[in-house]
């Protein structure tokens, strides 16, 4: 029987650089030994964001364009939430690539 995983992490400005490097596989050596860099080309982005621009720059631009107050944002403010929604290997082995993509598109 398969299981689902849903994890949310609040991100402050100090977390964004590391999260960007981790998610884009920018590091030469990864702290997570389970990362198979030969499969990184199979990753895809679900947000439609510009991948050439850092998380920090995009989020700060978004906040500045959409805030209703003239006050600055607190230095320790939570700027976004990172979600990981997935299932176990057995669940995905039964799905085609199209079905897998649909799973993640639906989850977002």
PDB file of C-alpha atoms in Angstrom:
ATOM      1  CA  UNK A   1       0.000   0.000   0.000  1.00  0.00           C
ATOM      2  CA  UNK A   2       1.343   3.421  -0.959  1.00  0.00           C
ATOM      3  CA  UNK A   3       1.649   6.430   1.281  1.00  0.00           C
ATOM      4  CA  UNK A   4       1.672  10.177   0.699  1.00  0.00           C
ATOM      5  CA  UNK A   5       4.157  12.695   2.026  1.00  0.00           C
ATOM      6  CA  UNK A   6       3.316  16.383   2.458  1.00  0.00           C
ATOM      7  CA  UNK A   7       5.863  18.635   4.145  1.00  0.00           C
ATOM      8  CA  UNK A   8       5.831  22.411   4.491  1.00  0.00           C
ATOM      9  CA  UNK A   9       8.735  24.579   5.565  1.00  0.00           C
ATOM     10  CA  UNK A  10       8.510  28.310   6.218  1.00  0.00           C
ATOM     11  CA  UNK A  11      11.251  30.224   4.433  1.00  0.00           C
ATOM     12  CA  UNK A  12      12.843  33.436   5.631  1.00  0.00           C
ATOM     13  CA  UNK A  13      15.343  35.451   3.604  1.00  0.00           C
ATOM     14  CA  UNK A  14      18.269  33.503   5.116  1.00  0.00           C
ATOM     15  CA  UNK A  15      16.843  30.184   3.852  1.00  0.00           C
ATOM     16  CA  UNK A  16      16.229  31.228   0.257  1.00  0.00           C
ATOM     17  CA  UNK A  17      19.795  31.043  -1.078  1.00  0.00           C
ATOM     18  CA  UNK A  18      20.385  27.525   0.206  1.00  0.00           C
ATOM     19  CA  UNK A  19      16.964  26.328  -0.947  1.00  0.00           C
ATOM     20  CA  UNK A  20      17.598  27.740  -4.428  1.00  0.00           C
ATOM     21  CA  UNK A  21      21.000  26.056  -4.689  1.00  0.00           C
ATOM     22  CA  UNK A  22      19.601  22.759  -3.379  1.00  0.00           C
ATOM     23  CA  UNK A  23      16.544  22.699  -5.649  1.00  0.00           C
ATOM     24  CA  UNK A  24      18.496  23.744  -8.746  1.00  0.00           C
ATOM     25  CA  UNK A  25      21.285  21.253  -7.906  1.00  0.00           C
ATOM     26  CA  UNK A  26      23.926  24.006  -8.007  1.00  0.00           C
ATOM     27  CA  UNK A  27      26.158  22.392  -5.350  1.00  0.00           C
ATOM     28  CA  UNK A  28      29.057  20.209  -6.491  1.00  0.00           C
ATOM     29  CA  UNK A  29      28.656  17.943  -3.459  1.00  0.00           C
ATOM     30  CA  UNK A  30      25.263  17.462  -1.840  1.00  0.00           C
ATOM     31  CA  UNK A  31      24.673  16.869   1.853  1.00  0.00           C
ATOM     32  CA  UNK A  32      21.833  14.503   0.884  1.00  0.00           C
ATOM     33  CA  UNK A  33      23.543  11.327  -0.360  1.00  0.00           C
ATOM     34  CA  UNK A  34      20.253  10.109  -1.914  1.00  0.00           C
ATOM     35  CA  UNK A  35      20.411  12.754  -4.669  1.00  0.00           C
ATOM     36  CA  UNK A  36      21.188  11.071  -7.987  1.00  0.00           C
ATOM     37  CA  UNK A  37      22.529  13.946 -10.105  1.00  0.00           C
ATOM     38  CA  UNK A  38      22.383  11.787 -13.248  1.00  0.00           C
ATOM     39  CA  UNK A  39      18.577  12.035 -12.953  1.00  0.00           C
ATOM     40  CA  UNK A  40      18.405  15.787 -12.267  1.00  0.00           C
ATOM     41  CA  UNK A  41      17.543  16.495 -15.916  1.00  0.00           C
ATOM     42  CA  UNK A  42      14.212  14.728 -15.246  1.00  0.00           C
ATOM     43  CA  UNK A  43      13.185  17.416 -12.721  1.00  0.00           C
ATOM     44  CA  UNK A  44      10.638  19.985 -13.830  1.00  0.00           C
ATOM     45  CA  UNK A  45       9.365  23.267 -12.458  1.00  0.00           C
ATOM     46  CA  UNK A  46       5.678  23.539 -11.541  1.00  0.00           C
ATOM     47  CA  UNK A  47       5.530  27.255 -10.754  1.00  0.00           C
ATOM     48  CA  UNK A  48       6.359  28.783 -14.131  1.00  0.00           C
ATOM     49  CA  UNK A  49       8.975  31.023 -12.511  1.00  0.00           C
ATOM     50  CA  UNK A  50      12.070  32.304 -14.312  1.00  0.00           C
ATOM     51  CA  UNK A  51      14.726  29.758 -13.293  1.00  0.00           C
ATOM     52  CA  UNK A  52      17.575  32.133 -14.182  1.00  0.00           C
ATOM     53  CA  UNK A  53      16.580  34.472 -11.317  1.00  0.00           C
ATOM     54  CA  UNK A  54      17.222  33.545  -7.680  1.00  0.00           C
ATOM     55  CA  UNK A  55      14.377  32.779  -5.286  1.00  0.00           C
ATOM     56  CA  UNK A  56      15.390  35.741  -3.128  1.00  0.00           C
ATOM     57  CA  UNK A  57      15.237  38.232  -6.015  1.00  0.00           C
ATOM     58  CA  UNK A  58      11.905  36.929  -7.327  1.00  0.00           C
ATOM     59  CA  UNK A  59      10.240  36.843  -3.911  1.00  0.00           C
ATOM     60  CA  UNK A  60      11.513  40.291  -2.895  1.00  0.00           C
ATOM     61  CA  UNK A  61      10.307  41.724  -6.231  1.00  0.00           C
ATOM     62  CA  UNK A  62       6.902  40.078  -5.765  1.00  0.00           C
ATOM     63  CA  UNK A  63       6.530  41.383  -2.206  1.00  0.00           C
ATOM     64  CA  UNK A  64       7.565  44.919  -3.181  1.00  0.00           C
ATOM     65  CA  UNK A  65       5.156  44.968  -6.136  1.00  0.00           C
ATOM     66  CA  UNK A  66       2.212  43.645  -4.097  1.00  0.00           C
ATOM     67  CA  UNK A  67       2.520  45.052  -0.591  1.00  0.00           C
ATOM     68  CA  UNK A  68      -0.150  47.553   0.395  1.00  0.00           C
ATOM     69  CA  UNK A  69       1.913  49.393   2.999  1.00  0.00           C
ATOM     70  CA  UNK A  70       4.896  51.676   2.516  1.00  0.00           C
ATOM     71  CA  UNK A  71       6.569  50.066   5.521  1.00  0.00           C
ATOM     72  CA  UNK A  72       9.502  47.760   5.012  1.00  0.00           C
ATOM     73  CA  UNK A  73       9.288  44.011   5.445  1.00  0.00           C
ATOM     74  CA  UNK A  74      10.651  42.677   8.736  1.00  0.00           C
ATOM     75  CA  UNK A  75      14.098  41.116   8.415  1.00  0.00           C
ATOM     76  CA  UNK A  76      12.824  37.945  10.101  1.00  0.00           C
ATOM     77  CA  UNK A  77       9.566  37.751   8.099  1.00  0.00           C
ATOM     78  CA  UNK A  78       8.459  34.480   6.536  1.00  0.00           C
ATOM     79  CA  UNK A  79       8.560  35.225   2.799  1.00  0.00           C
ATOM     80  CA  UNK A  80       7.206  31.964   1.417  1.00  0.00           C
ATOM     81  CA  UNK A  81       6.427  28.349   2.216  1.00  0.00           C
ATOM     82  CA  UNK A  82       8.183  25.464   0.496  1.00  0.00           C
ATOM     83  CA  UNK A  83       6.008  22.390   0.007  1.00  0.00           C
ATOM     84  CA  UNK A  84       7.094  18.870  -0.821  1.00  0.00           C
ATOM     85  CA  UNK A  85       4.216  16.658  -1.904  1.00  0.00           C
ATOM     86  CA  UNK A  86       5.099  13.148  -3.039  1.00  0.00           C
ATOM     87  CA  UNK A  87       4.505   9.442  -2.526  1.00  0.00           C
ATOM     88  CA  UNK A  88       6.600   6.304  -2.283  1.00  0.00           C
ATOM     89  CA  UNK A  89       8.593   4.733  -5.126  1.00  0.00           C
ATOM     90  CA  UNK A  90       6.076   1.892  -5.589  1.00  0.00           C
ATOM     91  CA  UNK A  91       3.280   4.391  -6.309  1.00  0.00           C
ATOM     92  CA  UNK A  92       5.254   6.135  -9.075  1.00  0.00           C
ATOM     93  CA  UNK A  93       6.519   2.905 -10.654  1.00  0.00           C
ATOM     94  CA  UNK A  94       2.911   2.167 -11.677  1.00  0.00           C
ATOM     95  CA  UNK A  95       2.477   5.529 -13.429  1.00  0.00           C
ATOM     96  CA  UNK A  96       3.560   6.715 -16.859  1.00  0.00           C
ATOM     97  CA  UNK A  97       5.544   9.967 -17.130  1.00  0.00           C
ATOM     98  CA  UNK A  98       2.338  11.763 -18.166  1.00  0.00           C
ATOM     99  CA  UNK A  99       0.435  10.385 -15.154  1.00  0.00           C
ATOM    100  CA  UNK A 100       3.295  11.338 -12.842  1.00  0.00           C
ATOM    101  CA  UNK A 101       3.303  14.898 -14.167  1.00  0.00           C
ATOM    102  CA  UNK A 102      -0.497  15.069 -13.764  1.00  0.00           C
ATOM    103  CA  UNK A 103      -0.127  13.929 -10.122  1.00  0.00           C
ATOM    104  CA  UNK A 104       2.206  16.850  -9.383  1.00  0.00           C
ATOM    105  CA  UNK A 105       0.205  19.372 -11.438  1.00  0.00           C
ATOM    106  CA  UNK A 106      -2.894  18.392  -9.449  1.00  0.00           C
ATOM    107  CA  UNK A 107      -0.984  18.587  -6.143  1.00  0.00           C
ATOM    108  CA  UNK A 108       0.142  22.157  -6.737  1.00  0.00           C
TER     109      UNK A 108
END
